[in-house]
Amino acid sequence: MTPDSVRPKNSRSPGRRPGGPDTRGEILKAARESFAGRGFTATSIRAVAREAGVDAALVHHYFDSKDELFIESMALPIDPRQVAAAILDGPRDELGRRIVTVFLGVWESPDGQQRMKAILRSVVTSDEVARLMREGITKMIIDPVAKMIDAPDAKLRVTLVASHLIGMALCRYLVELEPLASASPAALITQMAPALQTYLTN
Amino acid sequence: MTPDSVRPKNSRSPGRRPGGPDTRGEILKAARESFAGRGFTATSIRAVAREAGVDAALVHHYFDSKDELFIESMALPIDPRQVAAAILDGPRDELGRRIVTVFLGVWESPDGQQRMKAILRSVVTSDEVARLMREGITKMIIDPVAKMIDAPDAKLRVTLVASHLIGMALCRYLVELEPLASASPAALITQMAPALQTYLTN
């Protein structure tokens, strides 16, 4: 799983239908506004198409599904469904280790880090981006992982895991707090895996 | 320890010396710029006075020491030295619980939360504020707590604890990620204390 695995998909179809010079970009812009303003459930492909001034069929030409449109709107450097799949694939008592390993894999790639830093800054300064990310991460990663935890407060536990990862990224990559900023990924995995695991084991 | 325990100290002396209408504010502004730009060590009271266009004695009139000037520059809702004292006062195997309890105490007060949210936003968007906070938190809280941990990587462990707290605050108060946002402080303490303690026990 590399950050290259999610890329704009506008070269997908050779028989590209007509549209403006950046029809796909216009659709994404309309989708982002709708997901951020109204949320995932209240956003329809039809309404996004109307907002972008294109036919709904053209939206379907560029994006396979509403999920796909949503994920592209978030502009993450990696498909969150792949993140969830990589996390869930393995024994539950090593969940903490897999989570921090996958997370650091995204942040340690130069391209991934650049985009994640921009996203983190936007989340903190814009309520709209915060809503988009909150819904997206919950639906694509937190909910599937919580299903693996057999506890009544599974979702709270998984959001606490997420909060630790986000705080680590903020302190390491944005604030550059030492010695966290210059610690090796291996040292961080060794330290963080047991802490995260306390939330994931009953 | 309440967030009221740190308040502007300009009513400290009855025999207030002359100065502009907000001499204290001017000194603080110059101090904040110097601490953020040059760092704590390279900042002198004399240079701050020159920058603010006042006599060094006037700086000493308003602020007891460089430490005090630094702490006021950070504009935290609570004196970080008191935070460190409250954390360190008790057995080491309950350090995790005390840390999250003190931290939530600051964030759960309406006034404290307002100011901490503003600080967190500034840290993420301004390299200068990030530097100021990074130096301040390291000197006033992380270093004293790390001294209590008898391990070669004590400082890394304590910065990881700090990163979890900051991430929790970001997800709970700024991003409002559920169910973390509406969990009770008691539930958070119960969940987080053991996770934080893994960093603080060898």
Short mmCIF file of C-alpha atoms in Angstrom, two decimals:
data_model
loop_
_atom_site.label_atom_id
_atom_site.label_comp_id
_atom_site.label_asym_id
_atom_site.label_seq_id
_atom_site.Cartn_x
_atom_site.Cartn_y
_atom_site.Cartn_z
CA MET A 1 0.00 0.00 0.00
CA THR A 2 1.64 3.21 -1.15
CA PRO A 3 0.31 6.75 -1.31
CA ASP A 4 0.34 6.27 -5.09
CA SER A 5 -2.52 3.84 -4.89
CA VAL A 6 -5.10 6.62 -4.93
CA ARG A 7 -4.77 8.95 -7.86
CA PRO A 8 -7.18 11.09 -9.84
CA LYS A 9 -9.13 8.71 -12.02
CA ASN A 10 -9.83 10.94 -15.00
CA SER A 11 -7.71 8.83 -17.30
CA ARG A 12 -9.84 5.81 -16.47
CA SER A 13 -12.03 5.80 -19.57
CA PRO A 14 -10.59 6.22 -23.06
CA GLY A 15 -13.95 7.39 -24.46
CA ARG A 16 -14.09 10.55 -22.34
CA ARG A 17 -17.37 12.40 -22.65
CA PRO A 18 -17.45 16.13 -23.30
CA GLY A 19 -17.40 18.70 -20.52
CA GLY A 20 -15.55 21.88 -19.62
CA PRO A 21 -11.76 21.88 -19.44
CA ASP A 22 -11.94 20.72 -15.82
CA THR A 23 -15.35 19.13 -15.50
CA ARG A 24 -14.08 16.61 -13.02
CA GLY A 25 -12.66 19.42 -10.87
CA GLU A 26 -15.96 21.31 -10.99
CA ILE A 27 -17.85 18.21 -9.89
CA LEU A 28 -15.41 17.64 -7.04
CA LYS A 29 -15.73 21.25 -5.92
CA ALA A 30 -19.54 20.99 -5.83
CA ALA A 31 -19.32 17.63 -4.04
CA ARG A 32 -16.91 18.97 -1.43
CA GLU A 33 -19.21 21.90 -0.67
CA SER A 34 -22.24 19.66 -0.35
CA PHE A 35 -20.57 16.99 1.80
CA ALA A 36 -19.09 19.69 4.05
CA GLY A 37 -22.28 21.72 4.30
CA ARG A 38 -25.07 19.10 4.33
CA GLY A 39 -23.16 15.94 5.23
CA PHE A 40 -22.83 12.59 3.47
CA THR A 41 -26.40 11.31 3.82
CA ALA A 42 -28.12 14.48 2.60
CA THR A 43 -25.85 14.78 -0.45
CA SER A 44 -27.03 13.15 -3.69
CA ILE A 45 -25.17 12.63 -6.95
CA ARG A 46 -28.08 14.36 -8.67
CA ALA A 47 -27.77 17.49 -6.50
CA VAL A 48 -23.99 17.59 -6.97
CA ALA A 49 -24.47 17.35 -10.74
CA ARG A 50 -27.00 20.22 -10.69
CA GLU A 51 -24.65 22.32 -8.58
CA ALA A 52 -21.75 21.66 -10.98
CA GLY A 53 -23.99 22.39 -13.98
CA VAL A 54 -23.53 18.93 -15.54
CA ASP A 55 -25.64 15.86 -16.18
CA ALA A 56 -25.79 13.20 -13.42
CA ALA A 57 -24.50 10.64 -15.96
CA LEU A 58 -21.32 12.68 -16.28
CA VAL A 59 -20.76 12.45 -12.52
CA HIS A 60 -21.13 8.68 -12.79
CA HIS A 61 -18.66 8.73 -15.67
CA TYR A 62 -15.98 10.18 -13.41
CA PHE A 63 -16.93 8.55 -10.09
CA ASP A 64 -18.18 5.00 -9.62
CA SER A 65 -20.32 5.78 -6.56
CA LYS A 66 -21.21 8.36 -3.93
CA ASP A 67 -18.60 6.73 -1.65
CA GLU A 68 -15.97 7.26 -4.32
CA LEU A 69 -17.04 10.88 -4.87
CA PHE A 70 -16.90 11.43 -1.10
CA ILE A 71 -13.43 9.92 -0.78
CA GLU A 72 -12.10 12.01 -3.66
CA SER A 73 -13.64 15.11 -2.04
CA MET A 74 -11.52 14.52 1.06
CA ALA A 75 -8.37 14.61 -1.13
CA LEU A 76 -6.52 12.22 1.17
CA PRO A 77 -3.17 10.87 -0.08
CA ILE A 78 -4.50 7.34 0.36
CA ASP A 79 -7.86 5.59 0.03
CA PRO A 80 -9.27 5.30 3.58
CA ARG A 81 -10.92 1.98 2.67
CA GLN A 82 -7.47 0.54 2.01
CA VAL A 83 -6.27 1.95 5.33
CA ALA A 84 -9.15 0.19 7.11
CA ALA A 85 -8.49 -3.07 5.22
CA ALA A 86 -4.79 -3.05 6.15
CA ILE A 87 -5.62 -2.34 9.80
CA LEU A 88 -8.24 -5.08 10.08
CA ASP A 89 -6.15 -7.79 8.41
CA GLY A 90 -4.54 -9.63 11.35
CA PRO A 91 -4.99 -10.64 14.98
CA ARG A 92 -6.81 -8.30 17.33
CA ASP A 93 -4.02 -8.25 19.91
CA GLU A 94 -1.73 -6.62 17.34
CA LEU A 95 -4.29 -4.05 16.21
CA GLY A 96 -2.47 -1.21 17.98
CA ARG A 97 0.78 -1.99 16.19
CA ARG A 98 -0.88 -2.27 12.76
CA ILE A 99 -2.75 1.01 13.24
CA VAL A 100 0.35 3.07 14.09
CA THR A 101 2.40 1.32 11.38
CA VAL A 102 -0.14 2.12 8.64
CA PHE A 103 -0.59 5.68 9.89
CA LEU A 104 3.15 6.38 9.95
CA GLY A 105 3.46 4.83 6.49
CA VAL A 106 1.20 7.55 5.07
CA TRP A 107 2.87 10.40 7.00
CA GLU A 108 6.45 9.28 6.36
CA SER A 109 6.15 9.42 2.57
CA PRO A 110 7.12 12.95 1.42
CA ASP A 111 4.05 13.35 -0.79
CA GLY A 112 1.70 11.96 1.85
CA GLN A 113 3.19 14.20 4.53
CA GLN A 114 2.75 17.32 2.41
CA ARG A 115 -0.93 16.62 1.83
CA MET A 116 -1.66 15.42 5.35
CA LYS A 117 -0.14 18.60 6.83
CA ALA A 118 -2.35 20.75 4.60
CA ILE A 119 -5.41 18.70 5.58
CA LEU A 120 -4.58 18.93 9.30
CA ARG A 121 -4.20 22.72 9.07
CA SER A 122 -7.55 23.00 7.24
CA VAL A 123 -9.34 20.78 9.74
CA VAL A 124 -8.26 23.04 12.60
CA THR A 125 -9.15 26.31 10.88
CA SER A 126 -12.30 25.44 8.89
CA ASP A 127 -15.51 24.02 10.38
CA GLU A 128 -16.50 22.76 6.90
CA VAL A 129 -13.31 20.76 6.39
CA ALA A 130 -13.61 19.50 9.98
CA ARG A 131 -17.12 18.20 9.24
CA LEU A 132 -16.04 16.55 5.99
CA MET A 133 -13.10 14.77 7.63
CA ARG A 134 -15.07 13.87 10.77
CA GLU A 135 -17.78 12.16 8.68
CA GLY A 136 -15.31 10.55 6.30
CA ILE A 137 -12.94 9.13 8.89
CA THR A 138 -15.85 7.91 11.01
CA LYS A 139 -17.58 6.13 8.13
CA MET A 140 -14.50 4.74 6.38
CA ILE A 141 -12.15 3.88 9.25
CA ILE A 142 -13.51 4.35 12.79
CA ASP A 143 -16.77 2.41 12.30
CA PRO A 144 -15.15 -0.64 10.63
CA VAL A 145 -12.42 -0.80 13.29
CA ALA A 146 -14.95 -0.35 16.12
CA LYS A 147 -16.87 -3.37 14.78
CA MET A 148 -13.77 -5.47 15.46
CA ILE A 149 -13.71 -4.42 19.15
CA ASP A 150 -16.14 -6.41 21.26
CA ALA A 151 -17.00 -3.72 23.85
CA PRO A 152 -20.00 -1.46 24.51
CA ASP A 153 -17.80 1.66 24.28
CA ALA A 154 -15.88 0.44 21.20
CA LYS A 155 -16.46 3.64 19.25
CA LEU A 156 -15.17 5.87 22.06
CA ARG A 157 -12.08 3.69 22.31
CA VAL A 158 -11.39 3.89 18.58
CA THR A 159 -11.86 7.69 18.52
CA LEU A 160 -9.34 7.91 21.37
CA VAL A 161 -6.89 5.87 19.29
CA ALA A 162 -7.49 8.25 16.37
CA SER A 163 -6.97 11.26 18.64
CA HIS A 164 -3.59 9.95 19.75
CA LEU A 165 -2.44 9.40 16.17
CA ILE A 166 -3.61 12.87 15.12
CA GLY A 167 -1.95 14.48 18.14
CA MET A 168 1.29 12.61 17.45
CA ALA A 169 1.25 13.81 13.82
CA LEU A 170 0.52 17.38 14.92
CA CYS A 171 3.38 17.42 17.47
CA ARG A 172 5.85 15.57 15.21
CA TYR A 173 5.27 17.09 11.78
CA LEU A 174 3.67 20.49 12.42
CA VAL A 175 4.92 21.67 15.83
CA GLU A 176 8.20 19.70 15.59
CA LEU A 177 8.26 18.96 19.30
CA GLU A 178 11.50 17.19 20.25
CA PRO A 179 12.47 14.41 20.71
CA LEU A 180 9.19 13.25 19.14
CA ALA A 181 9.98 15.05 15.86
CA SER A 182 13.26 13.23 15.25
CA ALA A 183 12.39 9.82 16.74
CA SER A 184 12.58 6.94 14.24
CA PRO A 185 9.30 5.42 13.03
CA ALA A 186 10.44 2.13 14.59
CA ALA A 187 10.87 3.77 18.01
CA LEU A 188 7.43 5.35 17.74
CA ILE A 189 5.82 2.04 16.81
CA THR A 190 7.52 0.35 19.79
CA GLN A 191 6.31 3.06 22.16
CA MET A 192 2.83 3.65 20.79
CA ALA A 193 1.64 0.12 20.01
CA PRO A 194 1.14 -0.89 23.68
CA ALA A 195 -0.51 2.45 24.56
CA LEU A 196 -2.98 2.13 21.65
CA GLN A 197 -3.57 -1.54 22.44
CA THR A 198 -4.93 -0.65 25.92
CA TYR A 199 -7.97 0.81 24.12
CA LEU A 200 -8.36 -2.20 21.85
CA THR A 201 -8.17 -5.06 24.34
CA ASN A 202 -10.95 -5.45 26.91
CA MET B 1 -6.02 24.87 41.08
CA THR B 2 -8.48 26.82 38.94
CA PRO B 3 -7.97 28.66 35.67
CA ASP B 4 -8.44 31.85 37.74
CA SER B 5 -5.10 31.33 39.41
CA VAL B 6 -3.23 33.03 36.60
CA ARG B 7 -4.39 36.51 35.86
CA PRO B 8 -2.71 39.61 34.51
CA LYS B 9 -0.62 41.00 37.28
CA ASN B 10 -0.75 44.71 36.50
CA SER B 11 -2.58 45.50 39.73
CA ARG B 12 0.24 43.99 41.71
CA SER B 13 1.97 47.16 42.78
CA PRO B 14 0.09 50.16 44.11
CA GLY B 15 2.94 52.56 43.28
CA ARG B 16 2.70 52.04 39.54
CA ARG B 17 5.47 53.75 37.59
CA PRO B 18 4.70 55.90 34.59
CA GLY B 19 4.47 54.52 31.07
CA GLY B 20 2.12 54.61 28.09
CA PRO B 21 -1.54 53.71 28.54
CA ASP B 22 -0.67 50.02 27.95
CA THR B 23 3.01 49.79 28.76
CA ARG B 24 2.58 46.27 30.08
CA GLY B 25 0.90 45.23 26.83
CA GLU B 26 3.72 46.78 24.80
CA ILE B 27 6.33 44.91 26.82
CA LEU B 28 4.42 41.63 26.40
CA LYS B 29 4.14 42.18 22.64
CA ALA B 30 7.89 42.75 22.34
CA ALA B 31 8.58 39.75 24.57
CA ARG B 32 6.29 37.47 22.56
CA GLU B 33 8.02 38.47 19.33
CA SER B 34 11.47 37.86 20.78
CA PHE B 35 10.64 34.52 22.43
CA ALA B 36 8.93 33.33 19.25
CA GLY B 37 11.65 34.56 16.92
CA ARG B 38 14.88 34.02 18.86
CA GLY B 39 13.79 31.54 21.52
CA PHE B 40 13.92 31.67 25.31
CA THR B 41 17.70 31.53 25.84
CA ALA B 42 18.58 34.26 23.34
CA THR B 43 15.95 36.64 24.69
CA SER B 44 17.03 39.10 27.40
CA ILE B 45 14.93 41.42 29.54
CA ARG B 46 17.21 44.25 28.38
CA ALA B 47 16.52 43.53 24.68
CA VAL B 48 12.78 43.26 25.30
CA ALA B 49 12.84 46.63 27.10
CA ARG B 50 14.72 48.24 24.20
CA GLU B 51 12.27 46.75 21.71
CA ALA B 52 9.29 48.05 23.72
CA GLY B 53 10.96 51.46 24.10
CA VAL B 54 11.02 51.36 27.90
CA ASP B 55 13.60 51.06 30.65
CA ALA B 56 14.62 47.53 31.78
CA ALA B 57 13.58 48.49 35.31
CA LEU B 58 10.04 48.99 34.07
CA VAL B 59 10.00 45.45 32.68
CA HIS B 60 11.08 44.22 36.13
CA HIS B 61 8.32 46.31 37.67
CA TYR B 62 5.67 44.36 35.75
CA PHE B 63 7.35 40.93 35.59
CA ASP B 64 9.34 39.29 38.39
CA SER B 65 11.65 37.31 36.10
CA LYS B 66 12.31 36.21 32.52
CA ASP B 67 10.37 33.01 33.31
CA GLU B 68 7.38 35.07 34.35
CA LEU B 69 7.61 37.25 31.24
CA PHE B 70 7.83 34.11 29.12
CA ILE B 71 4.81 32.50 30.76
CA GLU B 72 2.74 35.66 30.33
CA SER B 73 3.81 35.78 26.64
CA MET B 74 2.25 32.37 26.12
CA ALA B 75 -1.10 33.71 27.39
CA LEU B 76 -2.14 30.32 28.74
CA PRO B 77 -5.29 30.21 30.90
CA ILE B 78 -3.22 28.62 33.69
CA ASP B 79 0.34 28.88 34.98
CA PRO B 80 2.23 25.88 33.50
CA ARG B 81 4.38 25.69 36.65
CA GLN B 82 1.23 25.00 38.67
CA VAL B 83 0.21 22.37 36.12
CA ALA B 84 3.58 20.65 36.54
CA ALA B 85 3.36 20.87 40.35
CA ALA B 86 -0.13 19.31 40.40
CA ILE B 87 1.00 16.51 38.08
CA LEU B 88 4.14 15.69 40.05
CA ASP B 89 2.43 15.65 43.46
CA GLY B 90 1.63 11.96 44.03
CA PRO B 91 2.73 8.39 43.31
CA ARG B 92 4.31 7.63 39.95
CA ASP B 93 1.93 4.78 39.13
CA GLU B 94 -0.96 7.28 39.11
CA LEU B 95 0.87 9.85 36.97
CA GLY B 96 -1.25 9.05 33.89
CA ARG B 97 -4.47 9.67 35.79
CA ARG B 98 -3.24 12.94 37.32
CA ILE B 99 -2.03 14.25 33.96
CA VAL B 100 -5.33 13.69 32.15
CA THR B 101 -7.31 14.99 35.15
CA VAL B 102 -5.35 18.26 35.31
CA PHE B 103 -5.48 18.68 31.52
CA LEU B 104 -9.25 18.15 31.36
CA GLY B 105 -9.67 20.55 34.29
CA VAL B 106 -8.22 23.38 32.21
CA TRP B 107 -10.17 22.49 29.03
CA GLU B 108 -13.50 21.87 30.76
CA SER B 109 -13.71 25.36 32.26
CA PRO B 110 -15.53 27.61 29.74
CA ASP B 111 -12.92 30.37 29.96
CA GLY B 112 -10.01 27.93 29.73
CA GLN B 113 -11.55 26.15 26.75
CA GLN B 114 -12.04 29.39 24.84
CA ARG B 115 -8.41 30.38 25.27
CA MET B 116 -6.98 26.91 24.69
CA LYS B 117 -8.93 26.58 21.42
CA ALA B 118 -7.49 29.88 20.20
CA ILE B 119 -3.98 28.79 21.21
CA LEU B 120 -4.35 25.41 19.48
CA ARG B 121 -5.52 27.11 16.26
CA SER B 122 -2.56 29.51 16.39
CA VAL B 123 -0.05 26.74 17.03
CA VAL B 124 -1.18 24.90 13.91
CA THR B 125 -1.21 27.95 11.64
CA SER B 126 1.77 29.99 12.90
CA ASP B 127 5.35 28.73 13.09
CA GLU B 128 6.14 31.51 15.59
CA VAL B 129 3.38 30.52 18.00
CA ALA B 130 4.37 26.87 17.52
CA ARG B 131 7.94 27.69 18.56
CA LEU B 132 6.83 29.71 21.57
CA MET B 133 4.55 26.93 22.81
CA ARG B 134 7.03 24.17 22.00
CA GLU B 135 9.74 25.86 24.08
CA GLY B 136 7.37 26.84 26.88
CA ILE B 137 5.68 23.48 27.32
CA THR B 138 9.03 21.67 27.10
CA LYS B 139 10.69 23.87 29.72
CA MET B 140 7.77 24.22 32.12
CA ILE B 141 6.01 20.84 31.95
CA ILE B 142 7.70 18.16 29.81
CA ASP B 143 11.20 18.48 31.32
CA PRO B 144 10.02 18.39 34.98
CA VAL B 145 7.74 15.41 34.31
CA ALA B 146 10.46 13.57 32.35
CA LYS B 147 12.77 13.93 35.39
CA MET B 148 10.27 11.84 37.35
CA ILE B 149 10.48 8.97 34.81
CA ASP B 150 13.49 6.78 35.35
CA ALA B 151 14.11 5.73 31.73
CA PRO B 152 16.65 6.69 29.04
CA ASP B 153 13.86 7.69 26.64
CA ALA B 154 11.87 9.56 29.31
CA LYS B 155 11.52 12.72 27.24
CA LEU B 156 10.19 10.86 24.20
CA ARG B 157 7.66 9.13 26.43
CA VAL B 158 6.47 12.39 27.95
CA THR B 159 6.15 14.09 24.54
CA LEU B 160 4.03 11.12 23.43
CA VAL B 161 1.80 11.66 26.48
CA ALA B 162 1.52 15.35 25.55
CA SER B 163 0.71 14.45 21.94
CA HIS B 164 -2.16 12.23 23.04
CA LEU B 165 -3.63 14.97 25.24
CA ILE B 166 -3.33 17.57 22.48
CA GLY B 167 -4.89 15.19 19.93
CA MET B 168 -7.73 14.39 22.32
CA ALA B 169 -8.40 18.12 22.82
CA LEU B 170 -8.28 18.73 19.06
CA CYS B 171 -10.73 15.90 18.30
CA ARG B 172 -13.05 16.66 21.24
CA TYR B 173 -13.23 20.45 21.30
CA LEU B 174 -12.29 21.60 17.78
CA VAL B 175 -13.30 18.79 15.41
CA GLU B 176 -16.11 17.54 17.69
CA LEU B 177 -15.55 13.92 16.73
CA GLU B 178 -18.22 11.71 18.31
CA PRO B 179 -18.52 9.95 20.72
CA LEU B 180 -15.32 11.56 22.01
CA ALA B 181 -16.86 15.05 21.95
CA SER B 182 -19.76 14.18 24.25
CA ALA B 183 -18.06 11.64 26.53
CA SER B 184 -17.96 12.67 30.20
CA PRO B 185 -14.63 13.79 31.66
CA ALA B 186 -14.88 10.82 34.07
CA ALA B 187 -15.20 8.35 31.17
CA LEU B 188 -12.21 9.94 29.45
CA ILE B 189 -10.09 9.74 32.59
CA THR B 190 -11.03 6.07 33.02
CA GLN B 191 -10.08 5.29 29.41
CA MET B 192 -7.01 7.45 29.03
CA ALA B 193 -5.24 6.96 32.37
CA PRO B 194 -4.09 3.36 31.59
CA ALA B 195 -3.04 4.28 28.04
CA LEU B 196 -0.95 7.24 29.26
CA GLN B 197 0.46 5.17 32.11
CA THR B 198 2.03 2.70 29.63
CA TYR B 199 4.46 5.51 28.73
CA LEU B 200 5.17 6.39 32.34
CA THR B 201 5.89 2.96 33.83
CA ASN B 202 8.98 1.06 32.70
#
